[in-house]
XYZ file of C-alpha atoms in Angstrom:
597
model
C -44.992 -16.717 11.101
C -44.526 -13.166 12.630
C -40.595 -11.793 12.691
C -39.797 -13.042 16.571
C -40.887 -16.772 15.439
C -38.802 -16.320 12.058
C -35.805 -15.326 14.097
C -35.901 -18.298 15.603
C -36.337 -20.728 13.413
C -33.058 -19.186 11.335
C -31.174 -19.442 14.323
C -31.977 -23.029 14.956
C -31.095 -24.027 11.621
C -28.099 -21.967 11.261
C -26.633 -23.894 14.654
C -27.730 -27.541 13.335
C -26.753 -27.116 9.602
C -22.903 -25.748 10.195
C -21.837 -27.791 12.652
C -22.935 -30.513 10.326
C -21.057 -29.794 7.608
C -18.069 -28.853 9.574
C -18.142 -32.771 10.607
C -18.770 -33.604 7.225
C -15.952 -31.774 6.286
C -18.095 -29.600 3.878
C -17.089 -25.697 5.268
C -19.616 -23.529 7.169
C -20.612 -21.801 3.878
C -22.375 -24.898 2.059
C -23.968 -25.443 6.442
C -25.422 -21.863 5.829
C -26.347 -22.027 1.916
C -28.420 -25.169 2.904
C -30.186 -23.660 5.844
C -31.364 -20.837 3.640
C -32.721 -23.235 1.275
C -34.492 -25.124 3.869
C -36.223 -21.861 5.245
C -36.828 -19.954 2.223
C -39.844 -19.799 0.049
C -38.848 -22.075 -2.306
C -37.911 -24.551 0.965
C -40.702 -24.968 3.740
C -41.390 -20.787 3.051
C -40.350 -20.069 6.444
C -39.355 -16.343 5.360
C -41.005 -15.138 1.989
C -39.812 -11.536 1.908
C -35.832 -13.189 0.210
C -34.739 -10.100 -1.590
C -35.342 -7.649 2.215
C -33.187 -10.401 3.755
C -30.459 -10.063 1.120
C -30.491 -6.492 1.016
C -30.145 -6.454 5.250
C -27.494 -9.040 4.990
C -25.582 -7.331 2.434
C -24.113 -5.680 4.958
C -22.406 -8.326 6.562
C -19.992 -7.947 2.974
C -19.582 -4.222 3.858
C -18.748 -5.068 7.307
C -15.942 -7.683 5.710
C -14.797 -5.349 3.473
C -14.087 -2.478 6.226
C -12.029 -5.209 8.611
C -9.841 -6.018 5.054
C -9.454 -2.462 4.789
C -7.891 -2.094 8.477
C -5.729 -4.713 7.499
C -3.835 -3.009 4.229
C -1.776 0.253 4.826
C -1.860 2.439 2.059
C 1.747 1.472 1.343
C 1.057 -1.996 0.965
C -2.344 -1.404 -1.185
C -0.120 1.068 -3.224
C 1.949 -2.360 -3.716
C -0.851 -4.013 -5.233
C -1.970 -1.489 -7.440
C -0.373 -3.243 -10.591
C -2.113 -6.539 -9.817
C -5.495 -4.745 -8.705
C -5.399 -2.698 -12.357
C -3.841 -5.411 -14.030
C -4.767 -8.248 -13.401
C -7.969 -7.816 -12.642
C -9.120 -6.020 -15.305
C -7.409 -8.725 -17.653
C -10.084 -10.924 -15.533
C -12.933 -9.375 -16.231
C -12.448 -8.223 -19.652
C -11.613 -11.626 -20.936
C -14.478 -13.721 -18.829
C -16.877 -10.991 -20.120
C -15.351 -11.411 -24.151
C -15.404 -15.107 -23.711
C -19.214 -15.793 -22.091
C -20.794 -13.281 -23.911
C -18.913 -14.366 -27.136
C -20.747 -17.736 -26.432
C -23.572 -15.967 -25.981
C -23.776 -14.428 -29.284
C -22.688 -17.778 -31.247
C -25.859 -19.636 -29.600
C -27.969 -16.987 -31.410
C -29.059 -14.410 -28.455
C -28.760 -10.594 -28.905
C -25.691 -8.378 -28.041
C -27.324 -6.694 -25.244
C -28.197 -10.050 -23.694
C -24.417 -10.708 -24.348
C -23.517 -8.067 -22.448
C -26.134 -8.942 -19.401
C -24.581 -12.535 -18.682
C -21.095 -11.585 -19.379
C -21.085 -8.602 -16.870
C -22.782 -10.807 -14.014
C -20.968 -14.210 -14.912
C -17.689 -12.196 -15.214
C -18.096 -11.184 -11.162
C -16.964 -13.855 -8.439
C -18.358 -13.390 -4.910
C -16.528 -11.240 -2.490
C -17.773 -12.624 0.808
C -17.447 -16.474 -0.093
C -14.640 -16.338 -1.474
C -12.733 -14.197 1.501
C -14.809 -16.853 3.798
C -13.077 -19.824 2.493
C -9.662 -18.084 1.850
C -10.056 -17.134 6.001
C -11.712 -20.772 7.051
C -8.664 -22.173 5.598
C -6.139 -19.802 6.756
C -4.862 -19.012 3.012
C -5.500 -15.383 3.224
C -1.879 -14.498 3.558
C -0.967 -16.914 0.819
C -0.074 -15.809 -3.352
C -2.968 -17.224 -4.383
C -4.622 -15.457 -1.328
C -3.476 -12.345 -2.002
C -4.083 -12.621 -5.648
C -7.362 -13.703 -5.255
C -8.016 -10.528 -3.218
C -6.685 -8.118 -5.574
C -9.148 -9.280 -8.337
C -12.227 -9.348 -6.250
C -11.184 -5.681 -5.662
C -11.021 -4.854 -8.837
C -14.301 -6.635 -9.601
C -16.423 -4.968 -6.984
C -15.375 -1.290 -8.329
C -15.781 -2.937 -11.678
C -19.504 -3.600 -11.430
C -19.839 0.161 -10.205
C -19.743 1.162 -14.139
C -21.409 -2.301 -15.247
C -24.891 -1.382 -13.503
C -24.383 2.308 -14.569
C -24.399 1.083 -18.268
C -26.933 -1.517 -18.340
C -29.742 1.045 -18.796
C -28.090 1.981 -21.933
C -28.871 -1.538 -23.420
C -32.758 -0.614 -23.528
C -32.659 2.321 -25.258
C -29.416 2.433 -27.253
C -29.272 5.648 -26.828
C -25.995 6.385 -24.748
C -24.897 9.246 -27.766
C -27.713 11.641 -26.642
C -25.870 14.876 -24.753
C -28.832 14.647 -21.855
C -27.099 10.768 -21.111
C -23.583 12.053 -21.436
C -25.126 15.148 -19.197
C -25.662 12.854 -16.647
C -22.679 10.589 -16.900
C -19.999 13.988 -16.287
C -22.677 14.607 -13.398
C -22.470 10.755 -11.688
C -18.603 11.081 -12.155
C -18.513 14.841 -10.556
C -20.541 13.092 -7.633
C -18.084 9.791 -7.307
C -15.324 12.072 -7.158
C -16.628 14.318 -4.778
C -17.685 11.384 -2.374
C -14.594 10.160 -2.458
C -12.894 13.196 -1.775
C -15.154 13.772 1.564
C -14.755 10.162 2.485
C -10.883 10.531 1.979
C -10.603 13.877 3.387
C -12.711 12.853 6.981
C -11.166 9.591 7.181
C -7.386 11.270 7.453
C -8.063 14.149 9.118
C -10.911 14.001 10.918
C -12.239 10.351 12.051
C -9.269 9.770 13.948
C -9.607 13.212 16.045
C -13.415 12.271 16.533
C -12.624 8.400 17.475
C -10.036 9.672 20.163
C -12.520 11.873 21.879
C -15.258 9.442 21.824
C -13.131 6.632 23.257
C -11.759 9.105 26.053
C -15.283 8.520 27.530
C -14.200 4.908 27.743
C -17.736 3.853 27.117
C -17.631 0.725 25.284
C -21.057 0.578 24.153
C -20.416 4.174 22.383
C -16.911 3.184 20.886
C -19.070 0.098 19.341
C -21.591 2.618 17.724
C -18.702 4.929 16.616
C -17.430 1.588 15.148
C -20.747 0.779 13.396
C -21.399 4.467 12.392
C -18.146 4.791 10.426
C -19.208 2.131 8.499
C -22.711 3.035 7.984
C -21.951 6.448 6.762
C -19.115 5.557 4.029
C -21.577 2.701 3.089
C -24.659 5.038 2.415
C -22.372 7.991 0.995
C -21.252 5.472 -1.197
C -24.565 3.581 -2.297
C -26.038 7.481 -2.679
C -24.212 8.281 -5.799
C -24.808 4.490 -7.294
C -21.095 3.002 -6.113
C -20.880 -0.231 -3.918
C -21.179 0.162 -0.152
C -18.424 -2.326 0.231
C -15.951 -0.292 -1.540
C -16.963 2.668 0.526
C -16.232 0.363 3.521
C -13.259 -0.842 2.369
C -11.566 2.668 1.459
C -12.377 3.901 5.014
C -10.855 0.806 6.037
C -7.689 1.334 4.554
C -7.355 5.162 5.738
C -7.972 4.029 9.320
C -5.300 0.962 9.009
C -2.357 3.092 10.172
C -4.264 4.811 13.007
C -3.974 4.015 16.767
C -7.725 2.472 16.615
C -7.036 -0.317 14.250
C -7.168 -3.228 16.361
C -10.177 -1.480 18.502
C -12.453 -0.978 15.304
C -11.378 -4.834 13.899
C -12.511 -5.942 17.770
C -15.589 -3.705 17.708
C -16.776 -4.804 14.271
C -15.744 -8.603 14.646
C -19.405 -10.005 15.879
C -21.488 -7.994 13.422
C -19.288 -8.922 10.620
C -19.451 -13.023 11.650
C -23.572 -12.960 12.243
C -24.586 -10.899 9.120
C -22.256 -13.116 7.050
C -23.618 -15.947 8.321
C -26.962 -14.213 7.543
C -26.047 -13.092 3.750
C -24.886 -16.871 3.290
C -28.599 -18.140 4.569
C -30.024 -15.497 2.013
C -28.063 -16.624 -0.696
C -29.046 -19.734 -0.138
C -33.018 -18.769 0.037
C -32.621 -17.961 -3.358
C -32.540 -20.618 -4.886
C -35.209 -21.605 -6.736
C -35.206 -26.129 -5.973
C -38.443 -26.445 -8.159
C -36.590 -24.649 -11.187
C -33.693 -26.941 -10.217
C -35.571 -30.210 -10.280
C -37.526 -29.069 -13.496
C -34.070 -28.559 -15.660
C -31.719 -29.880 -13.352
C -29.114 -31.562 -15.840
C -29.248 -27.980 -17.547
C -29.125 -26.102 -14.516
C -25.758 -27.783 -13.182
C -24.350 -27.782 -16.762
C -24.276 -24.239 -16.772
C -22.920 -23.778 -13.382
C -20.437 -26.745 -13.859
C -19.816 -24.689 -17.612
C -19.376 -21.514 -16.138
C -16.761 -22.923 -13.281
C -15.074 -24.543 -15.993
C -14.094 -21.192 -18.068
C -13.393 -18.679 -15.509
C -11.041 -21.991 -13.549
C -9.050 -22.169 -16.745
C -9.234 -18.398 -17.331
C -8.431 -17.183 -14.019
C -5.706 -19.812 -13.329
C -4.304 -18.691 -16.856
C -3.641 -15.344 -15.526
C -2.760 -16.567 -12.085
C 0.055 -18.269 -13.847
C 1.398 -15.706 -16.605
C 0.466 -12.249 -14.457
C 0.869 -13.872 -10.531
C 3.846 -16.035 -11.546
C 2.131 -18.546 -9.681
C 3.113 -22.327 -9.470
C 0.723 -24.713 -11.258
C -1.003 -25.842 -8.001
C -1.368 -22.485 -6.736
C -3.081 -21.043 -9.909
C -5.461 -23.921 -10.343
C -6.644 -23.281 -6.760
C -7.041 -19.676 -7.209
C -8.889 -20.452 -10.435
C -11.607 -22.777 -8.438
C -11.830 -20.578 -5.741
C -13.045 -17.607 -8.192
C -14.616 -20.003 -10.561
C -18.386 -19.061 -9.305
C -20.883 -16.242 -10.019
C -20.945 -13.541 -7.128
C -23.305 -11.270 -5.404
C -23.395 -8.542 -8.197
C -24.801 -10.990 -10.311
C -27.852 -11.219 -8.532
C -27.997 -7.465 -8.546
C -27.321 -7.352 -12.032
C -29.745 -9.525 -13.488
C -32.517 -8.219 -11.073
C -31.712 -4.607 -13.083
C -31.564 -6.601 -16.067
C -35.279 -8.314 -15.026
C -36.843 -5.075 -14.031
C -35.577 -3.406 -17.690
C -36.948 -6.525 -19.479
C -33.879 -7.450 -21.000
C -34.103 -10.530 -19.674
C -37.449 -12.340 -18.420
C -38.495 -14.149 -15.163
C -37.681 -17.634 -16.429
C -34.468 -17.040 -17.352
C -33.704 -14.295 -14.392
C -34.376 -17.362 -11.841
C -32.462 -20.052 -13.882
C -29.677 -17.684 -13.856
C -30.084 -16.991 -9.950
C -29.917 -20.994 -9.881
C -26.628 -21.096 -12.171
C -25.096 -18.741 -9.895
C -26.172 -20.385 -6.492
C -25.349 -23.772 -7.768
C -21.644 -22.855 -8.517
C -21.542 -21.474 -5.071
C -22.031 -24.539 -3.884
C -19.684 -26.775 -6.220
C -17.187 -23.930 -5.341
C -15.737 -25.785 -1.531
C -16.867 -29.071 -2.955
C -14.647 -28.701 -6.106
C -11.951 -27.172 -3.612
C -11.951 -30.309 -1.483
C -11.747 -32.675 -3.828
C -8.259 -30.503 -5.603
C -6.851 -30.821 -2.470
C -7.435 -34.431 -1.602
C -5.929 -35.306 -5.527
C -2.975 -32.900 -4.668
C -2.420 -34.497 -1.876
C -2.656 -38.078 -2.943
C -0.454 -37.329 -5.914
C 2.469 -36.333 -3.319
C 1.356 -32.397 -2.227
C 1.953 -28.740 -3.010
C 4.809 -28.512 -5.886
C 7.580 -25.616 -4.677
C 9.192 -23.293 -7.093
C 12.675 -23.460 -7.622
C 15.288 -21.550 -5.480
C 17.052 -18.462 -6.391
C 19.753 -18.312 -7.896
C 21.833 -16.067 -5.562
C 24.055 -13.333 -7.335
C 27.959 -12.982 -6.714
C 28.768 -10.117 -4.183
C 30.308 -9.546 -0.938
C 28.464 -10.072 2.118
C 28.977 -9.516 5.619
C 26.308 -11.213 6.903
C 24.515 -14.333 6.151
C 20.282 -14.247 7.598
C 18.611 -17.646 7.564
C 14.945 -16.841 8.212
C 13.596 -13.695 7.058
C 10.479 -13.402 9.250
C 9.607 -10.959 11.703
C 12.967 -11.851 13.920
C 15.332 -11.647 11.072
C 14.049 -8.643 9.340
C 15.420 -6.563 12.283
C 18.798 -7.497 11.622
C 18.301 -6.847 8.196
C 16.561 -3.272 8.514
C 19.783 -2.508 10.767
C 22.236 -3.899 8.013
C 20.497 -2.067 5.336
C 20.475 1.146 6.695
C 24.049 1.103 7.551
C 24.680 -0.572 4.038
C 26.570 -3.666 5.242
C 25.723 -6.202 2.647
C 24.038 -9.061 3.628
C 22.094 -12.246 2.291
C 19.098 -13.164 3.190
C 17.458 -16.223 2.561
C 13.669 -17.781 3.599
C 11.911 -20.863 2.769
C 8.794 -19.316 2.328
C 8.205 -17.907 -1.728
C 5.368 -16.069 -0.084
C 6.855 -14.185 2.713
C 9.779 -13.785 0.391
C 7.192 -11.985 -2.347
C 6.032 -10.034 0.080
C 9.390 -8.891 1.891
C 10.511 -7.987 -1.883
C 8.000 -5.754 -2.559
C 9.094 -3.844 0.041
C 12.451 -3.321 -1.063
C 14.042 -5.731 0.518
C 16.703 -8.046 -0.762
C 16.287 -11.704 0.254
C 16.319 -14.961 -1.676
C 13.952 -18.090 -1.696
C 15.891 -21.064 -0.281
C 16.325 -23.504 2.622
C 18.863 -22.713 4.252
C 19.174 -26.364 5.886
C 20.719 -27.610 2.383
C 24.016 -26.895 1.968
C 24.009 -25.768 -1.650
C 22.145 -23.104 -0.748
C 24.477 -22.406 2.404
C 27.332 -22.513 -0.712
C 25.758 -19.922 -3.096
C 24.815 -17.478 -0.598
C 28.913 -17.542 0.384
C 28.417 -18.122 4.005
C 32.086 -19.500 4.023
C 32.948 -15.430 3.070
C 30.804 -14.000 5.680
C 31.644 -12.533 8.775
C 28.671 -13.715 10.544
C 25.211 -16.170 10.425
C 22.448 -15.112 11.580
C 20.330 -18.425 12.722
C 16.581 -16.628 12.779
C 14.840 -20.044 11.292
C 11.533 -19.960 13.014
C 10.940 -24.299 12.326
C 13.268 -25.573 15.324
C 14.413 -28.753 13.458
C 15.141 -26.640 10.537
C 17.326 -24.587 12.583
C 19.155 -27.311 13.826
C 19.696 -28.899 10.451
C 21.432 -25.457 9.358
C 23.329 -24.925 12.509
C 24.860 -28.759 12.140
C 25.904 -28.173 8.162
C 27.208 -24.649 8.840
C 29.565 -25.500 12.300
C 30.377 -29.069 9.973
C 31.491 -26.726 6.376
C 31.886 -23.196 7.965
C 33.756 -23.498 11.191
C 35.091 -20.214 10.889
C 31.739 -18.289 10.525
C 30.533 -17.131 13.950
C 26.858 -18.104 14.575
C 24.325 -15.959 16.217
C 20.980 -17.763 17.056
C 17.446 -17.397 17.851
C 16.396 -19.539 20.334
C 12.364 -19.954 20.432
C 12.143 -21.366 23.915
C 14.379 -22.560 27.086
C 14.722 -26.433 25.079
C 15.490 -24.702 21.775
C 18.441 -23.268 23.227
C 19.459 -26.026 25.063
C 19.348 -28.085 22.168
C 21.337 -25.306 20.019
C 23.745 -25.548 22.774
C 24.283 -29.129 21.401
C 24.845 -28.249 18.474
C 27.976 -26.006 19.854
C 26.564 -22.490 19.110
C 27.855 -20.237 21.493
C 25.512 -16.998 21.367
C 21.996 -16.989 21.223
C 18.926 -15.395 22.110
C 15.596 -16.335 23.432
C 13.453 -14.785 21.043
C 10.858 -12.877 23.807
C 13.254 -13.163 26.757
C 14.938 -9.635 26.646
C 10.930 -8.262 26.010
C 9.658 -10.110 29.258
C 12.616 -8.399 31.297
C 11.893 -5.116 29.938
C 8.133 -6.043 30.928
C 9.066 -7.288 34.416
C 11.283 -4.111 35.358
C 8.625 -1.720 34.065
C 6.385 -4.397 36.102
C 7.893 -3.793 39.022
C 8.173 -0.005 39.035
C 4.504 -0.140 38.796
C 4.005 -1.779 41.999
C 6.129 0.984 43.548
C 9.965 -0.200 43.349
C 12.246 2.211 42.041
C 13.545 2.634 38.732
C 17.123 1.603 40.351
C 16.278 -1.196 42.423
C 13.591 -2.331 39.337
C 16.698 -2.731 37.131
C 18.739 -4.404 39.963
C 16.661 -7.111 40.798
C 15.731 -7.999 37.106
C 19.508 -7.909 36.214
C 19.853 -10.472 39.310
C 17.107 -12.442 38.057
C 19.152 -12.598 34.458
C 22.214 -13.574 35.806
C 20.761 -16.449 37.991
C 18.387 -17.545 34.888
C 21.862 -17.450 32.576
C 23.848 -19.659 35.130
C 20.921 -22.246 35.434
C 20.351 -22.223 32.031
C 24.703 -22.754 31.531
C 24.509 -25.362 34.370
C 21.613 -27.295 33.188
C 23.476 -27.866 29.907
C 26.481 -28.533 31.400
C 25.442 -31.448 33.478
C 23.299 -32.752 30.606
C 20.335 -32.026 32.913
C 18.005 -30.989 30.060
C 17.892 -34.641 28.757
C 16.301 -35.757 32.131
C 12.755 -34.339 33.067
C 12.535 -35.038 36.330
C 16.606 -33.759 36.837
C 15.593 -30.319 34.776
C 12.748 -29.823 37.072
C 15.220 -30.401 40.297
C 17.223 -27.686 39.491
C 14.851 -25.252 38.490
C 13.645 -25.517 41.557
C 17.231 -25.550 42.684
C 17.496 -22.336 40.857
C 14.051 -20.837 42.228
C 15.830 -21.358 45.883
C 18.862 -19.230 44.785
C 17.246 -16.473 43.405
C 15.110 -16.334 46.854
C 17.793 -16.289 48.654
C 19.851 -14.185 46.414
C 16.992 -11.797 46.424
C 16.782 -11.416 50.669
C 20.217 -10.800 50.486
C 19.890 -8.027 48.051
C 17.280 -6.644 50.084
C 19.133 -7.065 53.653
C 22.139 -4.606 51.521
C 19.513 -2.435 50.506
C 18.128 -1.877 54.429
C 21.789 -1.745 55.606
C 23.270 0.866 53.056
């Protein structure tokens, strides 16, 4: 079938398959891995030429890899550095010790040894970030976690397929080899030094002038060539083009162009994953499945086995992670990875290992890719039948003085606290969510893990002693459960509350607060006046009319609670329009003042 007809027919599949599995509840990834295994030459041999496909579609990683990047400030990848370094070497070491320990004791040779515990040792990047981002859980510990180590892994197998070629010869003491190793470092560290040096002090000059033309078809290649050109710097001098990707990523996250790049890059990055996911799966080798199958899916099942228990070891010991956490990160890095396909190949082609077993070991690794969402749905289905996601305990919150109490410690209340803190009022914090709470903390904040809707938390953070409460739960009926216990056991505390809409407020009204704020309504007036300059109202009669507009929409709002109004639809409705009439008519008189002065 010539390339046109190919195209199609790995569409059409691609379309059928994942919305399939999406139904079936199976995850796009395992709709993609069993197109490719329809299509491939071990399916109905649709496309033959597997390992070009996988080498094109590799890319759709280093695409990934470059949007992650744009994601993590060097600050907050500086944070990391102790699990990156850590933890992930612990991970790799140990899975490497451990399978190529079994290795030996079954009789093979060391360098074999060394082989399948370098490729085994590697999880897989892109599925793994696929499923963490299909499920939302990117943000997560175990999200989080789960990236650091795959980070670590991917620069890992950088000096894995550098030392392979060692294994044939044995000898890695002669002073031509060492020659060459001082020369491949020289080169890593001079790529990296251009790739650093451009990214911070030139890209950013050179993206600004190309998207002054306001061309978007150029800022797309600009986009595409930054990419492309840390990639291929990186893959010249033997390192992983992801990497490359990512570190350009991550010097571009605190520019202006962020969020133009992430949109630019977007579609690429969703088609060739989808296309390195069909490749994967066209390498699977069904009629060396079906001749060893029970052997096949032992050793995939075996291999998911140690690096789940390994992984969700150090999950729990390094990434203080609850028990439920850490057994999900251990399945969700429990499977072999791309750089085990690119290992063994290398392996193959140095005959340390022969075709047989180079295929069987493809199949090992595929398999597991497969059992990897299965396994996944299935933990979460018995976590949730046995009653759900176990919490850690709350803090235990030190004696001091405070003069403020924050309940919610999300993007509203950490403004309140960054003003406290850099006046150094002491204050308490306190959030329900351990991970936002992890992350605030590594950022030198001080807030504690608790709910602030149970009133032995509202006891040991001393809101009784404080001055003020600041009310910046996000969860509305949380927020209401807090406000009730702390106007019940802390009359004397003055309340300050964030109100997410019009019938949040109404109902924290209720609830006898006296001060709150809609959380965007002061952002939409400041919008609105500079709104209204723009149409050509001056800045003076801009701020008039949108202070009018405040005062009317603060008297409704004071009315409509008054009369109860906000308990009857239609009644609320009345006197908005009501309301609507006022400001009309408020607004001609303004105007007639305005003509007359």
């Amino acid at each position: 079938m010539n390339p046109l007809g190919q195209l199609v027919v790995l569409f059409l599949v691609a379309v059928i398959a994942v919305p399939l599995f999406k139904r079936a509840g199976l995850g796009a990834l395992l709709g993609y891995i069993a197109a490719g295994m329809l299509i491939g030459p071990h399916g109905i041999g649709v496309v033959g030429d597997v390992d070009n496909m996988l080498h094109i579609s590799e890319f759709g990683v280093v695409l990934l890899m470059f949007v992650i990047g744009l994601e993590l400030q060097f600050s907050r990848l500086r944070a990391l550095r102790k699990p990156i370094f850590g933890l992930g070497s612990l991970q790799v070491l140990t899975a490497m010790l451990i399978i190529g320990g079994l290795v030996v004791l079954t009789g093979r040779d060391i360098a074999l040894a060394i082989v399948l515990g370098c490729g085994l040792a590697l999880s897989s990047t892109a599925f793994v970030l696929q499923l963490l981002a299909e499920k939302k859980e990117l943000a997560t510990g175990h999200g989080r976690l789960a990236f650091t180590i795959l980070l670590f892994q991917d620069m890992a197998a950088v000096p894995m397929l550098a030392f392979i070629p060692f294994l044939v010869s044995g000898d890695a003491e002669e002073a031509t080899n060492w020659t060459e190793i001082l020369l491949g470092i020289g080169q890593v560290a001079v790529t990296f030094a251009i790739i650093v040096i451009a990214g911070r002090y030139l890209l950013r000059h050179a993206l600004r002038f190309i998207h002054a033309t306001r061309v978007r078809e150029v800022s797309i290649a600009a986009a595409l060539l930054v990419v492309t050109g840390t990639a291929y710097l990186m893959e010249s001098v033997g390192l992983s083009m992801a990497l490359g990707a990512f570190v350009a990523g991550v010097l571009l996250a605190d520019s202006e162009f962020r969020h133009q790049l992430e949109a630019d890059i977007e579609p690429f990055k969703g088609l060739l994953l989808g296309l390195f996911f069909i490749s994967v799966g066209m390498t699977l080798n069904l009629g060396a499945v079906l001749a060893d199958p029970l052997i096949l899916i032992a050793g995939a099942a075996g291999l998911m086995l140690i690096k789940a228990l390994l992984i969700a070891a150090i999950g729990h010991w390094g990434g203080k992670l609850g028990g439920i956490s850490a057994l999900r990160l251990g399945l969700l890095l429990s499977q072999g990875g791309e750089f085990g396909f690119v290992i063994f190949s290398l392996a193959t082609q140095l005959a340390l290992i022969d075709r047989t077993l180079h295929e069987q070991l493809i199949a090992v690794v595929t398999i597991s890719m497969v059992l990897t969402p299965l396994a996944l749905t299935v933990f979460e289905r018995i976590v949730a039948r046995l009653g759900g996601e176990e919490k850690p305990p709350f803090d235990t919150i030190e004696d001091g003085r405070t003069g403020a109490v924050i309940a919610g410690f999300g993007r509203f209340g950490q403004i309140s606290g960054r003003l406290l803190r850099s006046l150094n009022v002491p204050f308490t914090a306190l959030d329900v969510n351990p991970d936002q709470v992890d992350v605030v903390r590594r950022f030198g904040n001080k807030v504690h893990y608790g709910d602030a809707s149970q009133l032995d938390v509202l006891r040991a953070a001393r809101v009784g002693e404080a001055k003020v409460f600041i009310l910046a739960i996000d969860d509305i009926d949380a927020s209401l459960r807090t406000v009730n216990l702390v106007r019940k056991y802390f009359p004397d505390v003055r309340i300050l509350a964030r109100a997410r809409n019009r019938r949040h407020a109404h109902m924290l009204m209720d609830a006898g607060v006296r001060w709150l704020v809609r959380e965007t309504y002061h952002s939409a007036l400041l919008m609105a006046e500079e709104m209204l300059v723009s149409l050509g109202r001056e800045r003076d009669e801009a701020q008039d009319l949108v202070k009018l507009f405040q005062e009317t929409d603060q008297r409704n709002l004071a009315r409509q609670h008054e009369k109860g109004l906000h308990h009857d639809a239609a009644k609320i409705l009345q006197s908005s329009r009501d309301a609507a009439e006022e400001l009309t008519r408020l607004f001609e008189e303004d105007q007639e003042e305005r003509r007359e002065g």
